[in-house]
PDB file of C-alpha atoms in Angstrom:
ATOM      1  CA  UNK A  70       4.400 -22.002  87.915  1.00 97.00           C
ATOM      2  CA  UNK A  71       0.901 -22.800  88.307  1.00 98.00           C
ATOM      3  CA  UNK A  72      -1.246 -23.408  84.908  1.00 98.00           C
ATOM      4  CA  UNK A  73      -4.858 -23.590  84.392  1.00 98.00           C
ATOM      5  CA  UNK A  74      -5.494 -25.166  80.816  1.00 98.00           C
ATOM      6  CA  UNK A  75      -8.781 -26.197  78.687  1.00 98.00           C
ATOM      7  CA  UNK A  76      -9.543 -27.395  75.868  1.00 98.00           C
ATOM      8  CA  UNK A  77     -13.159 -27.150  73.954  1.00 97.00           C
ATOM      9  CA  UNK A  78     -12.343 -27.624  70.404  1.00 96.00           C
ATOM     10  CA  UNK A  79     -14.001 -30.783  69.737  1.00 95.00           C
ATOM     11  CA  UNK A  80     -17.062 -32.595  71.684  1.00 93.00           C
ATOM     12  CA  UNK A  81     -14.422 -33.485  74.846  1.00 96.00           C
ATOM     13  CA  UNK A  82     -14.199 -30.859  76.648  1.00 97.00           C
ATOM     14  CA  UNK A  83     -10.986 -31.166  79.262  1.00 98.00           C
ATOM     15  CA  UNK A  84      -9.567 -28.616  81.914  1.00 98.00           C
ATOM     16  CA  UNK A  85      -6.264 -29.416  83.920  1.00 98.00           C
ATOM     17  CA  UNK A  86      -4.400 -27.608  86.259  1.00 98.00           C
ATOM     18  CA  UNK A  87      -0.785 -27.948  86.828  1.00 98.00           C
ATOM     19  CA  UNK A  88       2.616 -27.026  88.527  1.00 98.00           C
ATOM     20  CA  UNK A  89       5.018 -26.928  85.395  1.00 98.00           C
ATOM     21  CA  UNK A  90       5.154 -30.201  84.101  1.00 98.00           C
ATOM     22  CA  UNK A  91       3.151 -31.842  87.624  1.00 98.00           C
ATOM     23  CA  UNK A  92      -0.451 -32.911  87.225  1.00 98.00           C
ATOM     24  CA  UNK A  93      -2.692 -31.162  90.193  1.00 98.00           C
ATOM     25  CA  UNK A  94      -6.059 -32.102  88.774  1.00 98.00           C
ATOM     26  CA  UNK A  95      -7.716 -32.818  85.242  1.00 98.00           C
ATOM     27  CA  UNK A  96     -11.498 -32.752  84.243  1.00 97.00           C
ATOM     28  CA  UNK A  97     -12.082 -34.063  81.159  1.00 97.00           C
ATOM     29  CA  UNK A  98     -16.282 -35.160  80.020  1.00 96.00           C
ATOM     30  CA  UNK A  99     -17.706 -36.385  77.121  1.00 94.00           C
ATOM     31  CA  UNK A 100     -21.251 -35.754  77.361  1.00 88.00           C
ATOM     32  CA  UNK A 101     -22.590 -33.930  74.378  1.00 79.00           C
ATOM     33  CA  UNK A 102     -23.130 -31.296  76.259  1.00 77.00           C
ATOM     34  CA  UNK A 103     -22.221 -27.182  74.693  1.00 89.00           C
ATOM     35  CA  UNK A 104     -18.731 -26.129  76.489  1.00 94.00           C
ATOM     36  CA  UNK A 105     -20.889 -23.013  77.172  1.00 93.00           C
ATOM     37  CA  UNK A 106     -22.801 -24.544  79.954  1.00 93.00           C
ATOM     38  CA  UNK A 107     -19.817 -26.770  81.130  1.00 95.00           C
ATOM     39  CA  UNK A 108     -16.272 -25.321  81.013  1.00 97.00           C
ATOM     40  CA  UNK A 109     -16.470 -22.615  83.347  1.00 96.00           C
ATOM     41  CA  UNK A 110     -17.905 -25.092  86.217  1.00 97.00           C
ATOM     42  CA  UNK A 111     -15.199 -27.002  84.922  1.00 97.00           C
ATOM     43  CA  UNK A 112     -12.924 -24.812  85.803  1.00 98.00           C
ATOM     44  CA  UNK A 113     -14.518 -23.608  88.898  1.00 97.00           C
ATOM     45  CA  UNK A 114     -14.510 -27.419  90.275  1.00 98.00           C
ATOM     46  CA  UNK A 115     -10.541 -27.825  89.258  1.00 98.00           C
ATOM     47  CA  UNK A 116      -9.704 -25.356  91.150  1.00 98.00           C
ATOM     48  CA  UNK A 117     -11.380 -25.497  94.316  1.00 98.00           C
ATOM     49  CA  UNK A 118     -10.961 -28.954  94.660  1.00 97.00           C
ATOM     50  CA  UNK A 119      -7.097 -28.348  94.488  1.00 98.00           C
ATOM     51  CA  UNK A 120      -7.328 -25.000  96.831  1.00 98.00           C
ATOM     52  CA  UNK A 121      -6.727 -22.238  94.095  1.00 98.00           C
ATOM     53  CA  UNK A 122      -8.480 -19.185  92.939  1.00 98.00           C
ATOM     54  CA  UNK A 123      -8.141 -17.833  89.439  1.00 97.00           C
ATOM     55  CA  UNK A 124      -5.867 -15.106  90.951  1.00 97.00           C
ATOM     56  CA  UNK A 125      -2.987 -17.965  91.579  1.00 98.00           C
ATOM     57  CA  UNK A 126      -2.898 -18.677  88.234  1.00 98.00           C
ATOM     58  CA  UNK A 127       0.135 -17.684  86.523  1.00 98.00           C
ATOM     59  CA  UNK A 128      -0.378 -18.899  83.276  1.00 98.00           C
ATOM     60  CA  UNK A 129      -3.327 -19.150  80.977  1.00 98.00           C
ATOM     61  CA  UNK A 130      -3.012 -21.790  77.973  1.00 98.00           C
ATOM     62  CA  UNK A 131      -6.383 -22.927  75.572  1.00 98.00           C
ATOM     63  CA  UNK A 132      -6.247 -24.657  72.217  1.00 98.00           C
ATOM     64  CA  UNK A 133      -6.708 -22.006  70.159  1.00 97.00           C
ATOM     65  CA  UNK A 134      -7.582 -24.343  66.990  1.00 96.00           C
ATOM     66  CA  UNK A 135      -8.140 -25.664  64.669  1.00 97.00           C
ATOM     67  CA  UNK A 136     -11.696 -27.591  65.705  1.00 96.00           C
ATOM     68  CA  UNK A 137     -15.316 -26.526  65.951  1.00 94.00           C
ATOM     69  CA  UNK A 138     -15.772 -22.927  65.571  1.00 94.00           C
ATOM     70  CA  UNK A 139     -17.601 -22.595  68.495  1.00 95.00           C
ATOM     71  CA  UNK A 140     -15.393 -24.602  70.366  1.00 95.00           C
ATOM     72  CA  UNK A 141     -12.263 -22.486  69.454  1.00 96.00           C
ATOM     73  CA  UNK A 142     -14.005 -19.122  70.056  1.00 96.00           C
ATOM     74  CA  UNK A 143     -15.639 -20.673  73.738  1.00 96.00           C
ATOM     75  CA  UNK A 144     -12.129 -22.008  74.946  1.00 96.00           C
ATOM     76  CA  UNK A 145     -10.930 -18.360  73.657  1.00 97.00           C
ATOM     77  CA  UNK A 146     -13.305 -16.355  75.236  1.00 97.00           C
ATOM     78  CA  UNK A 147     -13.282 -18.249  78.362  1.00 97.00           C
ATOM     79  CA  UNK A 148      -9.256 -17.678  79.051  1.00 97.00           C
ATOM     80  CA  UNK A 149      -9.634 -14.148  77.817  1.00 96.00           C
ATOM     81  CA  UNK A 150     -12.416 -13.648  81.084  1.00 96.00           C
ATOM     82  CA  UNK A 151     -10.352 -15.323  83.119  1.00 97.00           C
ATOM     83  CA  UNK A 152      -7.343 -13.418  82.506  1.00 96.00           C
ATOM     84  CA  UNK A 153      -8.645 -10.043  81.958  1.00 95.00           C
ATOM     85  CA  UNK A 154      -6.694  -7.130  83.690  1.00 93.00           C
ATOM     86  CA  UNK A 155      -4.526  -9.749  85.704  1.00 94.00           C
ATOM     87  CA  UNK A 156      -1.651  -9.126  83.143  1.00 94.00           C
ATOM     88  CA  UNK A 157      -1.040 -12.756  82.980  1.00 97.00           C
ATOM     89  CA  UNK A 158       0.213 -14.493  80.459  1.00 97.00           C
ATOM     90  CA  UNK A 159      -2.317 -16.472  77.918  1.00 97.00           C
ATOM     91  CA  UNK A 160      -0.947 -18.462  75.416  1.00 98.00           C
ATOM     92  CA  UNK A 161      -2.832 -19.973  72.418  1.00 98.00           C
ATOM     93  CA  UNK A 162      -1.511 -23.949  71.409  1.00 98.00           C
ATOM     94  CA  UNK A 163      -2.275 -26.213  68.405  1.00 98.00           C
ATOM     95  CA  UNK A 164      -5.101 -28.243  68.946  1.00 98.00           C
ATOM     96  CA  UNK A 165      -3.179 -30.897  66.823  1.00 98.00           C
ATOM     97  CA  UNK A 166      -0.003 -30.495  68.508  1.00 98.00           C
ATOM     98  CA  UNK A 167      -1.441 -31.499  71.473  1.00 98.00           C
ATOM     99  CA  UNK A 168      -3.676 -34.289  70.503  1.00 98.00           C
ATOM    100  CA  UNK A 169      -0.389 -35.724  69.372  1.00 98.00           C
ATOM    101  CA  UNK A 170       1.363 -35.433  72.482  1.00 98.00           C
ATOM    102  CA  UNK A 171      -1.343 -38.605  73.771  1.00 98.00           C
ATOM    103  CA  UNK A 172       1.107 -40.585  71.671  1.00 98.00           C
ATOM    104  CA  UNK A 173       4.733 -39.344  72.999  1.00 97.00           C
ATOM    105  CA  UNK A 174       5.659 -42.493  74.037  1.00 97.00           C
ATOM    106  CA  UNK A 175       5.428 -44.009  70.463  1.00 98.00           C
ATOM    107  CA  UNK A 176       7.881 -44.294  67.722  1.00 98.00           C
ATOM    108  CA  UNK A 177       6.426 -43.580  64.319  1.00 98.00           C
ATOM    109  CA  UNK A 178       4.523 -40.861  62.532  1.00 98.00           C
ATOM    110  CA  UNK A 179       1.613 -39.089  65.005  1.00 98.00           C
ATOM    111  CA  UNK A 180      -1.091 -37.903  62.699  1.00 98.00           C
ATOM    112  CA  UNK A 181      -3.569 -36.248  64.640  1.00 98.00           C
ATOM    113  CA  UNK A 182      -7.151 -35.976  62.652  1.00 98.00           C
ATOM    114  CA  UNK A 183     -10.272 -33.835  63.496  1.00 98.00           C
ATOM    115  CA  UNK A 184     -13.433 -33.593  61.504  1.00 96.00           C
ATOM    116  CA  UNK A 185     -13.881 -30.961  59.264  1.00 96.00           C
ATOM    117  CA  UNK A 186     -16.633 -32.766  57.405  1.00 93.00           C
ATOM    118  CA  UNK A 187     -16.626 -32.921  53.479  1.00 92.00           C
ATOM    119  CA  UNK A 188     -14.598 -35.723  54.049  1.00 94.00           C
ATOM    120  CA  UNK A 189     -11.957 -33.931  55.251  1.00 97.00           C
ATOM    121  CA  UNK A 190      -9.706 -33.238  58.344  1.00 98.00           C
ATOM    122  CA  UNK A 191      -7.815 -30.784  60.338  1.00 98.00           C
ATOM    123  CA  UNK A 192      -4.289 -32.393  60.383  1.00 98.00           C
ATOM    124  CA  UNK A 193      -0.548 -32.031  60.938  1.00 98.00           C
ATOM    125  CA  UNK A 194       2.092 -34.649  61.174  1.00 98.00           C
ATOM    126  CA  UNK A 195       4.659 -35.591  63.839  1.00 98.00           C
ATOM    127  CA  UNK A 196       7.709 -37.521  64.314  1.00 98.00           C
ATOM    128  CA  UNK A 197       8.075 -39.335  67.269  1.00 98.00           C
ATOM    129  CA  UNK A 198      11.268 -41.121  68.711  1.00 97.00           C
ATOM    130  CA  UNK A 199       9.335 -41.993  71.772  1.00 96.00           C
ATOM    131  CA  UNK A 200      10.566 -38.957  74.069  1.00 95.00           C
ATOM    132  CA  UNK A 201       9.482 -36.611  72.137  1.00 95.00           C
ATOM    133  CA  UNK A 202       7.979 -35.026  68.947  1.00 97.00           C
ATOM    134  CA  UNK A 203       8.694 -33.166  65.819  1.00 98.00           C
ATOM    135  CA  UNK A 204       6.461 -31.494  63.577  1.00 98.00           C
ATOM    136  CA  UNK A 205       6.673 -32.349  59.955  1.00 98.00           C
ATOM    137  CA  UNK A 206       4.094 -29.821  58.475  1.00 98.00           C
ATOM    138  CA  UNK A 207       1.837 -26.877  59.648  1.00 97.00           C
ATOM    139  CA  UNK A 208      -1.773 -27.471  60.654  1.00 98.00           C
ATOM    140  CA  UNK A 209      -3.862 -27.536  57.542  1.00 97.00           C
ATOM    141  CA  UNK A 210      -6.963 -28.864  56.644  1.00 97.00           C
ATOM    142  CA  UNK A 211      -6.683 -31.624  54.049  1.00 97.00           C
ATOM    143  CA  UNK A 212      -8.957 -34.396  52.094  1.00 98.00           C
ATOM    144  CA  UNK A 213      -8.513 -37.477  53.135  1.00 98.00           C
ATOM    145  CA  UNK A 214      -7.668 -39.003  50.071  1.00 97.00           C
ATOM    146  CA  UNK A 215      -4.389 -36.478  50.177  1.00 98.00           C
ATOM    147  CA  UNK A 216      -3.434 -37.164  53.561  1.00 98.00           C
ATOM    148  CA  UNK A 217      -3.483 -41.234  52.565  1.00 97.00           C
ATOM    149  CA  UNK A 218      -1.602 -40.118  49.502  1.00 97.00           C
ATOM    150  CA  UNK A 219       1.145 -38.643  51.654  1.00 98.00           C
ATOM    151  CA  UNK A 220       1.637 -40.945  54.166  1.00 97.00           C
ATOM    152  CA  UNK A 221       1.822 -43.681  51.556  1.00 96.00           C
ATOM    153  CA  UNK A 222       4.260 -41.456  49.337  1.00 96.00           C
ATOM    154  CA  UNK A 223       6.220 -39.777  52.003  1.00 97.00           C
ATOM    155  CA  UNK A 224       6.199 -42.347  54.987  1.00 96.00           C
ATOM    156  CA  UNK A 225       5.996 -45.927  53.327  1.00 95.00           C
ATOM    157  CA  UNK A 226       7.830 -47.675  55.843  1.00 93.00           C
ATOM    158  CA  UNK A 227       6.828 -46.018  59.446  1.00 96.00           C
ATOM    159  CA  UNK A 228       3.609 -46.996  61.330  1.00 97.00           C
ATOM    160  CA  UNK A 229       1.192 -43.983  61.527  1.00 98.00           C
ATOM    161  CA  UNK A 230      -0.619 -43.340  64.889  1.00 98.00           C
ATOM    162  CA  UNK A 231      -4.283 -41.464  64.552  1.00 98.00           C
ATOM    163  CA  UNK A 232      -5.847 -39.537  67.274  1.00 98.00           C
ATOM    164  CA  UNK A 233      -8.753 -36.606  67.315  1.00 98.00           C
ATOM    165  CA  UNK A 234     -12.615 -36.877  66.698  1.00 96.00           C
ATOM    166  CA  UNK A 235     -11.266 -37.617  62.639  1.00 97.00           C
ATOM    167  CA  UNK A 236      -8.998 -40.743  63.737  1.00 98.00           C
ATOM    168  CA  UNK A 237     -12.471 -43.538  62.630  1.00 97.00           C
ATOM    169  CA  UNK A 238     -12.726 -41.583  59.428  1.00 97.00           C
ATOM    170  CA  UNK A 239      -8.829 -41.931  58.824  1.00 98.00           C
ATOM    171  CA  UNK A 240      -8.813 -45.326  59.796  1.00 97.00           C
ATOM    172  CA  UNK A 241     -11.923 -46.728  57.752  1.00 97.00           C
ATOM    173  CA  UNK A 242     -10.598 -44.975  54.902  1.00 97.00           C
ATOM    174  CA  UNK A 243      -7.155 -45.298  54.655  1.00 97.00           C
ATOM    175  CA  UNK A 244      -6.448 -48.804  56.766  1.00 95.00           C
ATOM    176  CA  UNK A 245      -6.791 -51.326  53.214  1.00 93.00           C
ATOM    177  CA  UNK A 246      -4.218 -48.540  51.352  1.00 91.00           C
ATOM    178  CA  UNK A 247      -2.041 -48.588  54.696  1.00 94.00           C
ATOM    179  CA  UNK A 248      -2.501 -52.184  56.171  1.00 86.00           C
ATOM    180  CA  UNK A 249      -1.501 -52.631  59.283  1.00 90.00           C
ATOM    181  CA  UNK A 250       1.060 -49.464  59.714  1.00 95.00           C
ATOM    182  CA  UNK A 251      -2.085 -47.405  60.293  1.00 97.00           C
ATOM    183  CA  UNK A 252      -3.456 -47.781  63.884  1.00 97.00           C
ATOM    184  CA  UNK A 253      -5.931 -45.650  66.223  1.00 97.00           C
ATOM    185  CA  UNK A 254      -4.619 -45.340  69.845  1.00 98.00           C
ATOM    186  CA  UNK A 255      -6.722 -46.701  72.408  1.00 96.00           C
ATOM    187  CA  UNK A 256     -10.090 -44.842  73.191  1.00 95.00           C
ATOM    188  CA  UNK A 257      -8.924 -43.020  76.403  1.00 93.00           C
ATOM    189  CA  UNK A 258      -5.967 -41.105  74.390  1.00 96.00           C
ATOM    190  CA  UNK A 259      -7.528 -40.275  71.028  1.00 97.00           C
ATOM    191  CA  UNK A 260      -9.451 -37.310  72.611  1.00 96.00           C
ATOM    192  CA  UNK A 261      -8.252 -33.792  73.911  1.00 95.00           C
ATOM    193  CA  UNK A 262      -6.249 -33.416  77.283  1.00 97.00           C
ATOM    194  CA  UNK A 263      -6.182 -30.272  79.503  1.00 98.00           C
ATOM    195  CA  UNK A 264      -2.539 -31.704  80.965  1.00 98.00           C
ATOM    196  CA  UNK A 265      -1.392 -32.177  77.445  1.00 98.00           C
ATOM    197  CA  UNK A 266      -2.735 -28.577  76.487  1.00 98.00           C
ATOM    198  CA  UNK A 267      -0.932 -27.659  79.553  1.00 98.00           C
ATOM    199  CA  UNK A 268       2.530 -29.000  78.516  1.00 98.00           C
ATOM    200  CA  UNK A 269       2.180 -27.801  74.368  1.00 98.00           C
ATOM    201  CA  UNK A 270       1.485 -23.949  76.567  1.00 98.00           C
ATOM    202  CA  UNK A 271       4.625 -24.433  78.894  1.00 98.00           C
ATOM    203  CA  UNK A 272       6.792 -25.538  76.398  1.00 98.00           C
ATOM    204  CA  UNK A 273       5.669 -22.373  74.230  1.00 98.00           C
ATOM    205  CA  UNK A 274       6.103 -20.429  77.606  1.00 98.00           C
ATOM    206  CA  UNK A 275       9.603 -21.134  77.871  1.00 98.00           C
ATOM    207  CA  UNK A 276      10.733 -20.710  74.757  1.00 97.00           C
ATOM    208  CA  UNK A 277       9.730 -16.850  75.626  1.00 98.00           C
ATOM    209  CA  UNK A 278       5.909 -16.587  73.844  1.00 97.00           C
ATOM    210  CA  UNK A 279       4.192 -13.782  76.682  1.00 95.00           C
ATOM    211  CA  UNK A 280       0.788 -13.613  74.826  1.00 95.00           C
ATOM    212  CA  UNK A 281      -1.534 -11.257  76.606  1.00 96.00           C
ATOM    213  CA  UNK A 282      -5.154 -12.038  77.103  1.00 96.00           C
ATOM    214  CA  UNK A 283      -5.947  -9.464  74.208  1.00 96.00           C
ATOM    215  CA  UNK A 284      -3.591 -10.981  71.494  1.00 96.00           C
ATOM    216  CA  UNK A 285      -4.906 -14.112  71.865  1.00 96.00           C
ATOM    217  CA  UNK A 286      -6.636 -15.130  68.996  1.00 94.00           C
ATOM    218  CA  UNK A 287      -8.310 -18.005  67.634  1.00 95.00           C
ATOM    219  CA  UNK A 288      -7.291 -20.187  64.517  1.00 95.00           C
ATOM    220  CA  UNK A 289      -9.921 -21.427  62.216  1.00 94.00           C
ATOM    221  CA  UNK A 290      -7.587 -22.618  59.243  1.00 90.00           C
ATOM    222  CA  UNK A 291     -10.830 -21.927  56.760  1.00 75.00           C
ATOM    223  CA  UNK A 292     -13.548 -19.961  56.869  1.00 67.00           C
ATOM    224  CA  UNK A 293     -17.027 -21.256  58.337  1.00 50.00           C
ATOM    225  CA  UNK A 294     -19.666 -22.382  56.740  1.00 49.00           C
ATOM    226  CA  UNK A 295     -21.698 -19.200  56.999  1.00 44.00           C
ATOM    227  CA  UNK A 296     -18.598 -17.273  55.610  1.00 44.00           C
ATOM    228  CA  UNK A 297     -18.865 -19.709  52.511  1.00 42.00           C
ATOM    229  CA  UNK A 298     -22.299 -19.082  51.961  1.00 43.00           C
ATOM    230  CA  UNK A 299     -21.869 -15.581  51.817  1.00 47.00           C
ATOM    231  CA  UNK A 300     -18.649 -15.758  49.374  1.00 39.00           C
ATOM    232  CA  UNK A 301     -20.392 -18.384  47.149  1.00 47.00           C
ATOM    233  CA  UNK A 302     -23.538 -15.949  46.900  1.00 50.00           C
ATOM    234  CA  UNK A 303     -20.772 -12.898  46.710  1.00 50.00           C
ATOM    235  CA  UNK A 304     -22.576 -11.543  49.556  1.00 50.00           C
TER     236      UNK A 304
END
């Protein structure tokens, strides 16, 4: 099964294509640049380089959240174009879920972080036996404070694991509380991976989700800050 997958939920921006569980090619930058000017070349330069067309794609996978909400809706968008009228699958995964699968190969408690400022963070937490993972909560977003409160309460003897764009504001918070059971992975694995979006959509995929490209939907978690505004003025 071939798999084009992207991810644009945070400032990386990564696309991968793959045979089920093989790596063809990945394209992952971290430039600054909007995912509006650079995903679909992305894409475009993924998949000739590796011989394919979008029409030898049999399955569609994005992070469909949590993470910047123009991030989420891009990657969204972008799979929806793609897919449109091909009636090919198009599965949605956790942004978190697959930030954590950069740390598989650990044992311990994967706590995936993003920034979702106010000094707090998109998070969910993982067990890991290193083969594989298993999720300990939903998604949420959470203060800080809590999530060091938890871990401290609930995991007081495991070594914690942070990756995402939040992991530094874990880390400089939490690390006195935690000592040394709290630990960023190295720089090259605390940011979003196409392959690893690729493998959190296949392992969805066979467990029988067949999203079409119209129910896929992003997943915010809270409402943005424009939405705020206009409750807190009861607009």
């Amino acid at each position: 099964m071939l798999i084009l997958a992207l991810d644009s939920t945070a400032q990386v921006g990564s696309v991968a294509l793959c045979e089920d569980e093989k790596l063809i090619a990945e394209y992952t930058i971290n430039t600054g640049h909007t995912h509006s000017e650079t995903l679909l070349p992305m894409v475009e330069s993924v998949l000739k380089i590796a011989g394919y067309t979008v029409d030898d794609v049999d399955l569609f996978v994005c992070t469909a959240g949590p993470g910047s909400f123009t991030g989420v809706r891009i990657g969204a968008a972008t799979v929806k174009g793609m897919a449109f009228g091909k009636e090919k699958p198009c599965i949605g995964v956790s942004t978190l879920e697959a930030l954590a699968l950069n740390g598989v190969a650990l044992e311990g408690i994967l706590c995936p972080a993003m920034n979702a400022r106010r000094q707090q963070v998109y998070n969910a937490l993982f067990a890991c036996d290193g083969f594989e993972l298993t999720r300990l909560c939903e998604d949420r977003p959470l203060a800080i404070t809590d999530l060091g409160a938890e871990l401290q309460e609930q995991y007081p003897d495991r070594p914690v694991y942070l990756m995402g764009d939040g992991a530094k504001l874990v880390y400089d918070a939490l690390s006195e509380t935690l000592g040394g059971r709290l630990r960023m992975l190295p720089e090259r694995l605390l940011h979003q991976s196409g392959y690893n979006t690729a493998l959190a959509g296949l392992r969805l995929y066979r467990q029988g989700v067949r999203t079409t490209d119209a129910e896929l939907m992003p997943v915010y978690l809270r409402p943005s800050q424009a939405e705020r505004m206009r409750m807190e003025k009861g607009i």
